[in-house]
XYZ file of C-alpha atoms in Angstrom:
686
model
C -0.097 -0.019 -0.116
C 2.096 3.009 -1.305
C -0.087 5.385 0.772
C 1.626 3.998 3.932
C 5.137 4.483 2.141
C 5.811 7.624 4.385
C 5.576 5.670 7.591
C 8.544 3.445 6.600
C 10.707 6.242 5.609
C 13.344 7.770 7.680
C 15.315 10.432 5.644
C 18.415 10.389 8.084
C 18.742 6.632 7.207
C 18.299 7.049 3.687
C 16.313 9.805 1.932
C 15.717 7.773 -1.584
C 13.291 5.235 -2.480
C 13.434 3.056 -5.771
C 10.198 2.553 -7.522
C 10.835 -0.175 -9.826
C 8.176 -1.461 -12.192
C 7.388 -3.669 -15.339
C 5.156 -6.624 -16.092
C 7.538 -9.459 -15.545
C 6.091 -12.606 -16.064
C 8.598 -14.001 -18.541
C 10.648 -10.870 -19.134
C 7.775 -8.724 -20.476
C 9.033 -5.465 -19.067
C 7.510 -2.147 -18.499
C 3.989 -1.615 -20.133
C 2.980 1.655 -21.933
C 0.625 2.157 -19.089
C 3.303 1.971 -16.389
C 5.648 4.305 -18.541
C 2.776 6.972 -18.763
C 2.338 6.621 -14.989
C 5.685 7.267 -14.510
C 5.990 10.046 -16.727
C 3.342 11.742 -14.937
C 5.111 11.060 -11.577
C 8.193 12.870 -12.636
C 6.297 15.956 -12.949
C 6.400 15.890 -9.025
C 9.559 17.232 -7.516
C 10.020 14.118 -5.274
C 9.990 11.761 -8.463
C 12.676 11.450 -10.924
C 13.512 8.814 -13.996
C 16.641 7.193 -13.050
C 18.833 4.269 -14.316
C 18.985 1.492 -11.672
C 22.909 2.284 -11.282
C 22.163 5.808 -10.515
C 19.911 4.910 -7.903
C 22.421 2.538 -6.285
C 25.075 5.147 -6.573
C 22.932 7.587 -4.638
C 22.356 5.202 -1.880
C 25.631 3.795 -1.434
C 26.735 6.717 0.956
C 23.895 5.690 3.446
C 24.879 2.077 3.217
C 26.398 1.939 6.853
C 22.863 2.859 8.048
C 21.214 -0.148 6.496
C 20.615 -3.559 8.351
C 22.268 -6.639 7.041
C 20.768 -9.835 6.363
C 23.357 -12.496 6.084
C 20.857 -15.416 5.481
C 19.042 -17.028 2.508
C 17.005 -14.808 0.040
C 13.735 -16.524 0.953
C 10.431 -15.421 -0.762
C 7.447 -15.447 1.747
C 5.101 -16.670 -0.667
C 4.781 -19.472 -3.221
C 6.066 -21.899 -0.835
C 4.312 -24.654 -2.595
C 6.651 -24.405 -5.573
C 9.447 -26.019 -3.531
C 7.592 -29.511 -3.806
C 5.047 -29.346 -6.762
C 5.470 -32.062 -9.399
C 8.089 -34.230 -7.724
C 8.949 -35.947 -11.075
C 10.061 -32.657 -12.531
C 12.213 -32.099 -9.546
C 13.937 -35.518 -9.359
C 14.689 -35.248 -13.253
C 16.375 -32.001 -12.746
C 18.410 -33.249 -9.902
C 19.311 -36.292 -11.873
C 20.303 -34.554 -14.949
C 22.074 -31.806 -12.927
C 24.594 -34.502 -11.492
C 24.570 -36.924 -14.390
C 25.787 -34.241 -16.560
C 28.675 -33.122 -14.371
C 29.584 -36.843 -13.880
C 29.711 -37.434 -17.685
C 31.763 -34.261 -18.404
C 34.428 -35.697 -15.886
C 34.034 -39.380 -17.564
C 34.545 -37.796 -21.160
C 37.615 -35.723 -19.938
C 39.123 -38.939 -18.537
C 38.378 -40.642 -21.906
C 39.952 -37.990 -24.023
C 43.041 -37.680 -21.827
C 43.354 -41.542 -22.181
C 42.806 -41.893 -25.924
C 43.721 -38.587 -28.034
C 41.764 -39.640 -30.926
C 38.692 -39.411 -29.011
C 35.983 -37.024 -30.261
C 34.792 -35.309 -27.350
C 30.980 -34.613 -28.118
C 31.206 -30.984 -27.301
C 27.942 -29.946 -29.303
C 25.991 -32.779 -27.898
C 26.977 -31.928 -23.903
C 25.991 -28.339 -24.733
C 22.647 -29.223 -26.259
C 21.812 -31.498 -23.121
C 23.039 -28.680 -20.697
C 20.766 -26.214 -22.454
C 17.920 -28.776 -22.253
C 18.317 -29.064 -18.488
C 18.768 -25.365 -17.967
C 15.716 -24.613 -20.192
C 13.733 -26.715 -17.810
C 14.921 -24.720 -14.882
C 13.248 -21.682 -16.454
C 10.225 -20.513 -13.929
C 6.947 -22.456 -14.230
C 8.724 -25.811 -15.331
C 10.880 -26.617 -12.310
C 8.466 -24.882 -9.655
C 5.705 -27.234 -10.853
C 3.187 -24.047 -11.893
C 2.992 -24.865 -15.595
C -0.067 -26.061 -17.546
C -0.127 -29.762 -18.367
C 0.918 -29.320 -21.972
C 4.422 -27.872 -20.983
C 4.911 -31.175 -19.151
C 4.245 -33.228 -22.167
C 7.153 -31.420 -23.703
C 9.428 -31.640 -20.763
C 8.888 -35.319 -20.859
C 10.129 -35.445 -24.574
C 13.290 -33.616 -23.377
C 13.883 -36.161 -20.714
C 13.763 -39.069 -23.312
C 16.307 -36.904 -25.583
C 18.568 -36.696 -22.806
C 18.386 -40.429 -21.629
C 18.974 -41.355 -25.579
C 21.831 -39.181 -25.674
C 23.481 -40.518 -22.600
C 23.050 -44.115 -23.661
C 24.672 -43.016 -27.047
C 27.801 -41.360 -25.399
C 28.014 -44.426 -23.170
C 28.303 -46.801 -26.314
C 30.738 -44.234 -27.710
C 33.016 -44.708 -24.583
C 32.616 -48.563 -24.682
C 33.957 -48.457 -28.139
C 37.204 -46.874 -27.173
C 37.773 -49.008 -24.125
C 36.629 -52.286 -25.800
C 38.813 -54.981 -27.564
C 36.385 -55.387 -30.452
C 32.724 -54.868 -31.039
C 32.910 -58.224 -32.774
C 34.616 -60.175 -29.946
C 33.008 -63.118 -28.447
C 30.654 -62.353 -25.648
C 30.432 -64.891 -23.071
C 26.885 -65.348 -21.701
C 28.053 -66.022 -18.074
C 30.391 -63.261 -17.589
C 30.553 -59.724 -19.021
C 33.388 -57.130 -18.582
C 32.350 -53.691 -17.556
C 34.230 -50.366 -16.611
C 33.227 -48.584 -13.289
C 33.605 -45.038 -13.010
C 33.575 -43.103 -9.933
C 32.809 -39.459 -10.791
C 33.485 -38.104 -7.024
C 36.918 -36.931 -5.844
C 37.208 -39.051 -2.706
C 37.449 -42.846 -2.410
C 33.856 -44.102 -1.788
C 32.587 -47.308 -0.360
C 29.088 -47.598 -1.421
C 26.245 -49.607 -2.798
C 26.183 -50.343 -6.577
C 23.310 -51.509 -8.742
C 24.080 -53.553 -11.968
C 21.561 -54.202 -14.433
C 20.952 -57.392 -16.250
C 20.713 -55.487 -19.411
C 24.472 -55.262 -19.342
C 24.093 -58.857 -21.006
C 22.961 -58.396 -24.776
C 20.185 -60.901 -24.167
C 19.743 -60.052 -20.686
C 20.542 -62.745 -17.753
C 18.470 -66.001 -17.220
C 15.781 -65.212 -14.954
C 14.177 -67.848 -12.508
C 10.390 -68.432 -11.786
C 10.311 -65.248 -9.684
C 12.115 -63.104 -12.127
C 15.478 -63.161 -10.442
C 18.719 -63.750 -11.909
C 21.214 -66.202 -10.046
C 23.827 -64.532 -7.651
C 26.896 -63.101 -9.288
C 30.628 -62.371 -8.586
C 32.004 -58.978 -9.189
C 35.917 -58.946 -9.795
C 37.774 -55.599 -9.355
C 40.910 -55.334 -11.402
C 42.457 -52.312 -9.528
C 45.582 -54.058 -8.372
C 43.972 -55.864 -5.407
C 41.886 -58.200 -7.521
C 39.238 -58.075 -5.080
C 35.828 -59.789 -5.634
C 32.309 -58.928 -4.259
C 29.153 -61.201 -4.185
C 26.100 -59.446 -5.928
C 22.750 -60.381 -4.575
C 20.162 -60.611 -7.361
C 16.621 -58.691 -7.344
C 13.916 -58.814 -9.783
C 12.530 -56.013 -11.642
C 10.478 -53.438 -10.092
C 6.713 -52.913 -10.967
C 6.525 -51.629 -14.537
C 3.669 -49.177 -12.835
C 6.735 -47.408 -10.971
C 7.747 -44.050 -12.130
C 11.262 -45.269 -12.608
C 11.664 -48.932 -12.138
C 14.692 -50.716 -11.891
C 15.166 -53.698 -14.062
C 16.285 -57.175 -12.867
C 20.019 -57.025 -11.772
C 22.269 -57.205 -8.796
C 22.935 -55.004 -5.700
C 26.521 -55.184 -4.172
C 28.734 -52.792 -2.265
C 32.302 -51.976 -3.422
C 35.412 -49.711 -2.834
C 36.373 -47.655 -5.451
C 39.082 -44.920 -5.894
C 38.369 -41.366 -6.378
C 37.823 -40.086 -9.825
C 38.982 -43.571 -11.330
C 37.870 -45.834 -14.066
C 38.184 -49.381 -12.998
C 37.740 -52.444 -15.065
C 35.760 -55.325 -13.802
C 34.010 -58.484 -14.712
C 30.649 -59.673 -13.522
C 30.289 -63.627 -13.462
C 27.053 -65.370 -13.145
C 27.195 -68.142 -10.539
C 25.541 -71.358 -10.925
C 22.388 -72.855 -9.477
C 24.179 -74.613 -6.758
C 26.661 -71.800 -5.960
C 23.771 -69.444 -5.671
C 21.804 -71.716 -3.255
C 24.963 -72.226 -1.170
C 25.438 -68.345 -0.740
C 21.688 -67.610 -0.334
C 21.972 -69.817 2.769
C 24.628 -68.120 4.891
C 25.747 -64.887 6.254
C 22.170 -63.188 5.730
C 21.256 -60.016 7.347
C 18.881 -60.403 10.196
C 15.299 -59.463 9.250
C 11.737 -60.377 10.385
C 8.069 -58.708 9.992
C 9.120 -56.162 12.779
C 12.897 -55.869 12.705
C 15.912 -55.412 10.447
C 19.582 -55.277 11.443
C 22.997 -55.358 9.826
C 26.345 -55.256 11.499
C 26.096 -51.595 12.576
C 22.232 -50.754 12.810
C 19.051 -52.160 14.354
C 15.661 -51.137 13.409
C 12.323 -52.083 14.911
C 8.946 -51.572 13.100
C 5.569 -51.111 14.895
C 3.171 -53.851 12.733
C 0.097 -51.899 13.639
C 0.833 -48.652 11.747
C 4.383 -49.148 10.060
C 6.145 -46.723 12.228
C 9.830 -46.963 13.074
C 10.013 -47.236 16.753
C 13.771 -47.889 17.380
C 16.952 -46.987 15.514
C 20.148 -48.118 17.341
C 23.701 -47.459 16.001
C 26.702 -49.068 17.224
C 28.895 -46.504 18.447
C 26.283 -43.517 18.471
C 24.432 -41.983 21.320
C 25.678 -45.037 23.457
C 23.758 -47.668 21.559
C 20.394 -45.868 22.839
C 17.564 -45.415 20.417
C 17.922 -42.344 18.206
C 14.224 -41.844 17.692
C 11.493 -40.937 20.328
C 7.775 -41.379 20.153
C 5.793 -43.894 17.885
C 5.329 -41.479 14.976
C 8.433 -41.988 12.772
C 7.856 -43.172 9.043
C 4.316 -42.268 9.209
C 2.605 -40.153 6.505
C 0.801 -36.965 7.513
C -1.787 -35.182 4.868
C -3.132 -31.629 4.776
C -5.623 -29.927 2.618
C -3.624 -28.371 -0.171
C -5.873 -25.594 -1.700
C -5.142 -21.798 -2.374
C -7.920 -20.032 -4.060
C -5.731 -17.540 -6.082
C -2.383 -19.535 -6.563
C -3.178 -23.128 -6.049
C 0.020 -24.434 -7.924
C 2.254 -21.771 -6.319
C 1.012 -21.577 -2.719
C 0.382 -24.011 0.238
C -2.955 -23.653 2.128
C -2.629 -20.753 4.440
C -1.621 -22.371 7.880
C -1.868 -25.659 6.653
C -1.170 -27.336 9.901
C -4.612 -26.446 10.808
C -6.156 -28.390 7.906
C -5.066 -31.970 8.591
C -6.678 -34.702 6.523
C -7.991 -37.997 8.225
C -5.405 -40.282 6.722
C -5.020 -43.112 9.351
C -1.815 -45.230 8.756
C -2.998 -48.385 10.037
C -5.587 -49.329 7.373
C -5.005 -52.583 5.839
C -1.482 -52.620 6.987
C 0.965 -55.576 6.224
C 4.574 -55.960 6.952
C 6.765 -58.654 5.071
C 10.238 -59.716 4.249
C 10.889 -58.591 0.778
C 14.205 -59.455 0.364
C 17.111 -61.367 2.332
C 20.760 -62.313 1.659
C 24.218 -61.451 2.539
C 24.479 -58.196 0.758
C 20.920 -56.577 1.648
C 17.664 -57.206 3.408
C 14.526 -55.343 2.757
C 11.392 -54.979 4.945
C 8.193 -53.901 2.966
C 5.099 -51.804 4.755
C 2.126 -51.560 2.552
C -0.957 -49.936 3.784
C -4.130 -48.099 2.447
C -3.723 -44.112 2.829
C -7.173 -42.866 2.625
C -7.975 -44.155 -1.078
C -4.637 -44.543 -2.156
C -2.357 -47.909 -1.788
C 1.029 -47.176 -0.318
C 4.100 -49.273 -0.288
C 7.110 -48.170 1.819
C 10.477 -50.060 2.191
C 13.224 -50.144 4.579
C 16.559 -51.565 3.154
C 19.973 -52.207 4.945
C 23.120 -53.222 3.261
C 26.056 -55.152 4.794
C 28.793 -52.604 6.449
C 26.715 -49.764 5.329
C 25.596 -46.985 7.974
C 22.746 -45.602 5.900
C 19.318 -46.453 6.084
C 17.798 -46.766 2.563
C 13.905 -45.921 2.137
C 11.341 -45.728 -0.572
C 7.829 -44.677 -0.916
C 5.784 -45.761 -3.713
C 1.861 -44.997 -4.296
C -0.763 -44.539 -6.677
C -2.101 -41.535 -5.312
C -5.832 -40.786 -6.001
C -6.791 -38.101 -3.510
C -7.225 -34.433 -4.842
C -5.997 -31.540 -3.020
C -3.682 -33.201 -0.571
C -0.159 -32.501 0.487
C 1.900 -35.449 2.079
C 4.717 -35.288 4.467
C 6.678 -38.101 6.084
C 7.767 -37.489 9.887
C 11.106 -38.720 11.596
C 10.961 -37.824 15.353
C 14.544 -37.948 16.790
C 16.320 -37.871 20.134
C 18.675 -35.302 19.275
C 16.863 -32.312 21.199
C 18.335 -30.312 18.117
C 18.289 -26.499 18.522
C 19.026 -26.050 14.863
C 18.766 -28.003 11.425
C 21.218 -27.620 8.745
C 20.060 -27.640 5.028
C 22.012 -28.198 1.817
C 21.986 -25.417 -0.682
C 23.590 -24.667 -3.931
C 27.597 -24.323 -3.066
C 26.271 -23.468 0.633
C 24.550 -24.720 3.853
C 21.786 -22.690 5.402
C 21.235 -23.273 9.389
C 17.849 -22.826 10.849
C 16.521 -22.764 14.269
C 14.235 -25.622 15.392
C 12.089 -23.367 17.329
C 12.073 -19.918 15.545
C 11.250 -17.047 17.643
C 11.436 -14.099 15.295
C 9.238 -13.305 12.549
C 11.643 -13.474 9.512
C 12.478 -17.200 11.299
C 8.736 -18.208 11.598
C 8.049 -17.078 8.146
C 10.372 -20.026 6.983
C 7.974 -22.726 8.161
C 8.209 -24.594 4.838
C 12.237 -24.753 4.291
C 14.460 -25.450 1.084
C 17.052 -28.138 0.940
C 18.893 -29.816 -1.848
C 20.508 -32.992 -1.185
C 20.214 -33.337 2.575
C 19.035 -31.889 5.530
C 20.456 -32.851 8.973
C 19.515 -32.575 12.613
C 22.224 -32.950 15.265
C 22.764 -32.677 19.043
C 23.476 -29.130 20.377
C 27.189 -30.525 21.289
C 27.458 -32.124 17.594
C 28.070 -35.465 19.383
C 25.879 -37.100 16.748
C 22.931 -36.579 14.229
C 20.521 -37.983 11.655
C 20.668 -36.702 8.089
C 17.933 -37.179 5.614
C 19.412 -37.606 1.985
C 17.309 -37.367 -1.232
C 17.508 -37.834 -4.952
C 15.035 -34.874 -6.024
C 13.152 -33.420 -2.906
C 13.446 -29.671 -2.009
C 10.930 -28.975 0.791
C 10.991 -29.709 4.361
C 9.827 -28.592 7.829
C 11.164 -29.036 11.310
C 9.900 -28.574 14.915
C 11.988 -29.160 18.034
C 13.476 -32.563 17.106
C 10.974 -33.678 14.444
C 11.762 -33.539 10.916
C 9.167 -33.892 8.047
C 10.225 -34.395 4.296
C 7.285 -32.883 1.971
C 6.603 -35.899 -0.457
C 3.715 -34.715 -2.949
C 0.967 -32.239 -3.625
C -2.005 -32.995 -5.418
C -2.996 -29.531 -6.150
C -4.730 -27.912 -8.951
C -3.001 -26.844 -12.221
C -3.047 -23.379 -13.100
C -5.354 -22.237 -16.007
C -3.767 -21.031 -19.244
C -3.853 -17.456 -20.151
C -6.859 -16.479 -21.960
C -4.850 -15.577 -25.050
C -2.902 -18.524 -25.266
C -2.818 -20.821 -28.179
C -3.415 -24.105 -26.019
C -7.075 -22.957 -25.230
C -7.803 -23.736 -29.030
C -5.667 -26.813 -29.101
C -7.624 -28.211 -26.139
C -10.651 -27.574 -28.236
C -9.530 -29.752 -31.004
C -8.093 -32.355 -28.963
C -11.400 -32.753 -27.156
C -13.271 -32.882 -30.481
C -11.020 -35.099 -32.219
C -9.903 -37.331 -29.492
C -12.175 -37.085 -26.520
C -9.135 -35.955 -24.665
C -9.109 -33.384 -21.849
C -6.051 -32.364 -19.760
C -5.773 -33.247 -16.147
C -6.959 -30.784 -13.661
C -4.804 -31.889 -10.677
C -0.937 -32.630 -10.517
C 0.727 -35.878 -9.141
C -2.461 -38.058 -9.200
C -1.130 -41.601 -10.646
C 2.083 -43.268 -9.747
C 4.464 -41.674 -7.506
C 7.894 -42.619 -5.914
C 10.413 -41.128 -3.620
C 13.735 -42.876 -2.801
C 15.639 -41.377 0.044
C 18.072 -42.359 3.047
C 18.580 -41.638 6.694
C 22.141 -41.411 7.567
C 23.120 -41.849 11.524
C 26.659 -40.176 11.988
C 29.018 -38.988 14.618
C 29.660 -35.166 14.928
C 27.476 -32.402 13.312
C 26.544 -31.841 9.703
C 29.494 -29.748 8.940
C 31.831 -30.023 11.590
C 32.483 -32.102 14.712
C 32.357 -31.076 18.220
C 35.990 -29.601 18.137
C 35.154 -27.684 15.120
C 37.082 -29.858 12.675
C 35.605 -30.725 9.031
C 33.339 -33.619 9.330
C 32.718 -34.778 5.410
C 30.253 -37.819 6.063
C 27.332 -36.091 5.677
C 28.070 -33.998 2.416
C 30.060 -37.084 0.895
C 27.016 -39.520 1.512
C 24.674 -37.110 -0.037
C 26.626 -36.545 -3.066
C 27.190 -40.367 -3.359
C 23.390 -40.820 -3.251
C 22.979 -38.446 -5.915
C 26.032 -39.375 -8.168
C 26.206 -43.175 -8.664
C 29.048 -44.943 -10.091
C 28.393 -45.146 -13.733
C 28.744 -48.587 -15.518
C 30.345 -48.888 -19.084
C 29.751 -52.353 -20.784
C 32.470 -53.576 -22.767
C 32.229 -55.666 -26.053
C 34.639 -58.492 -26.333
C 36.425 -57.651 -23.253
C 39.062 -54.789 -22.114
C 41.341 -53.168 -24.591
C 44.875 -54.153 -23.391
C 46.601 -51.560 -25.211
C 45.213 -49.155 -22.649
C 46.156 -50.951 -19.543
C 49.465 -49.308 -18.902
C 47.562 -46.026 -18.379
C 46.556 -47.169 -14.714
C 43.061 -45.779 -14.899
C 42.222 -47.323 -11.694
C 44.342 -44.632 -9.955
C 42.772 -41.317 -9.018
C 42.998 -38.751 -11.701
C 42.975 -35.947 -9.171
C 43.716 -36.348 -5.540
C 42.601 -33.461 -2.864
C 44.370 -33.711 0.309
C 41.580 -31.420 2.314
C 38.582 -33.230 2.978
C 36.156 -30.348 3.104
C 36.880 -29.507 -0.571
C 35.581 -31.582 -3.609
C 35.934 -31.352 -7.190
C 32.978 -29.418 -8.733
C 33.663 -29.906 -12.507
C 36.401 -31.262 -14.798
C 35.131 -30.261 -18.278
C 36.266 -28.710 -21.761
C 36.482 -24.870 -21.584
C 33.093 -23.394 -22.848
C 34.452 -20.687 -25.014
C 37.270 -22.383 -26.833
C 37.736 -25.673 -29.199
C 41.287 -26.229 -28.374
C 42.556 -28.555 -26.003
C 41.676 -26.404 -22.723
C 40.099 -27.651 -19.646
C 38.530 -26.181 -16.538
C 38.958 -27.610 -13.117
C 36.879 -26.245 -10.490
C 37.141 -26.797 -6.671
C 34.427 -26.045 -4.089
C 34.733 -25.916 -0.301
C 31.843 -27.659 1.021
C 31.695 -27.435 4.951
C 32.213 -23.687 5.716
C 35.943 -24.253 6.796
C 38.654 -21.991 5.195
C 41.469 -24.352 4.082
C 44.723 -24.716 2.515
C 44.226 -27.207 -0.350
C 46.931 -29.402 -2.212
C 45.998 -30.988 -5.451
C 47.822 -33.778 -6.969
C 47.341 -34.836 -10.527
C 47.906 -38.117 -11.850
C 50.908 -38.964 -14.136
C 48.521 -39.601 -17.157
C 47.086 -35.880 -16.411
C 50.527 -34.119 -15.680
C 51.967 -35.317 -18.738
C 49.668 -33.385 -20.772
C 49.594 -30.074 -18.563
C 51.571 -26.937 -20.135
C 50.424 -24.507 -17.745
C 47.745 -23.437 -15.392
C 45.980 -20.196 -14.648
C 43.118 -19.103 -12.428
C 39.857 -17.989 -13.780
C 36.513 -17.059 -12.655
C 33.176 -18.745 -13.158
C 32.689 -17.461 -16.669
C 36.225 -18.661 -17.374
C 38.098 -15.377 -17.762
C 41.373 -14.915 -16.338
C 41.383 -14.096 -12.604
C 44.047 -12.813 -9.817
C 43.453 -15.765 -7.371
C 46.594 -16.703 -5.853
C 47.809 -20.383 -6.215
C 50.975 -22.246 -6.712
C 51.929 -24.973 -9.521
C 54.554 -27.386 -8.795
C 55.291 -28.892 -12.388
C 57.674 -31.559 -11.163
C 55.556 -32.892 -8.780
C 52.359 -32.284 -10.273
C 50.925 -30.451 -7.108
C 48.456 -27.414 -7.321
C 48.292 -25.400 -3.959
C 45.780 -22.594 -3.015
C 43.646 -21.105 -0.238
C 39.938 -21.622 -0.171
C 37.529 -19.760 1.766
C 34.079 -20.704 3.345
C 31.891 -22.213 0.568
C 34.146 -20.515 -2.020
C 34.372 -22.018 -5.311
C 37.934 -21.633 -7.156
C 38.365 -22.635 -11.004
C 41.429 -23.139 -12.831
C 42.088 -23.389 -16.716
C 44.396 -26.138 -17.719
C 45.865 -25.727 -21.072
C 47.051 -29.240 -22.717
């Protein structure tokens, strides 16, 4: 209300006020009507036409009087955009990480094989498609249905291109496309795109075999053995799994799960061998994880489940919280629903004070728990129920020697105007919650007491949010692959799962109105009214850990949370080989790290071709991820070092900068200082 503007003005603090105008909504800019108003106002002594730069130059001398907001830029509106259209958000996360991983893999391939044609134009196209779909209304979930039809086509194009790139890389490293392929074993390459040694789960699809693996009567292949040729010749048992339901949004094909250790930024040769029926039966009978219809445990974690409603009542972890329960109450892992309707902006906004509008969705209707999978590598407990009118299936999975609790949520959602959240009630007594952001972390109070904190009741996260004890002794992290919204109160955290809200209407002048008439007349087709009805899935994990989200109780970097979140979102890439591995490339020692970083709070953000030039120039980008300033030493592998002519510091748009660093060409060590959450980039001329 501009009539009250004078009530908020104090000339001794700053006598200038900026009056910015424009229709916006996609970059429309000022309308002729607004310009006419501004011309009229400029006739008054207190109004003057000005450039934006002139305005900020004028107020600069008053800047010491201004309050400082050293926190996230949070719009106290349109909070529903954090969670609407979950599949759009999951795909956005997937492709962001996948393209970064493939830039690294393609760079490693080109360093290994000089004649390899780096698909520069294809990668640029895939990035532009991904960035296009981050444009407002697509990623926020506030577009009309027809837009998402086109986005689906974009996803198929990206998936097809990635499959083609994998095939091109396979040709480089394969002995011969015409080589004989044994139906009982298959050589593959495993690429770790992350800049630290990881020990994590790995899914190998049966589709690596040209005709697929032979499946038994329940749709599973036999057990398999994975041999790693990295100097240790270590082998891993691979536990089989059948294909997920075709009704799922992104179903896994039949294949195998295993857990492996793999070097940082390395390309490792491996061979998967199918075991005989007798060998499979022998493995299946021994050393299985402990599981029943109410309990599941590995050698690190024990979880108990209430068979009446599917709640997780206990999580006990060896060496954390003295072995006591990390949860409190009897409501963890339960789903809570709220009315989702906003009269003016249903796709953009949540129901005002939605917590006062709960839906009657009991968690104990038609509830069943069953042992879905059991074996020496992993075990899965499945919980099925009817939530209102919608069937829900939740799974809890533990892997051997793995500290993470893997969870999934599947439903064929049918109820309109609903928002779903899933709750975990922790024993942390936490005072703050830490949320991952884009090259940052944001810390919120669990019990806000000032208006600007209370207004952020629906919070934003990227790959994780963490709730730890006030003394940073231990904590619980919720890691996800495509969720961006959560809330917290005391020690209770809730992940926002889905919103089945109304789609926005098209603009009256939009051509789609005519298109809809034609579709209805010719094909009896009408667009959906509500988003998120139908198949829905969410895969996430809970990580119990020592220390806090960023640092431990002595202020030292604590990388486990950040690293496990990155591993969840950037899986090991599998490249099937035809006719075995090209032995001519064995001397390159690709199983050794391409780059080694000595600071555990610093990671490789990008390794790619330079955007603006076509010659052999690379960009390597380092990121500080835990809010701790650090001296960094980076060692390049021999294969990399031999090709480096010189290095210079550049900024984010790859212009030369004056950042200080030292480069030891003889030892292949790059040294520099990096600040809290700073990004530092270098240009490497080959």
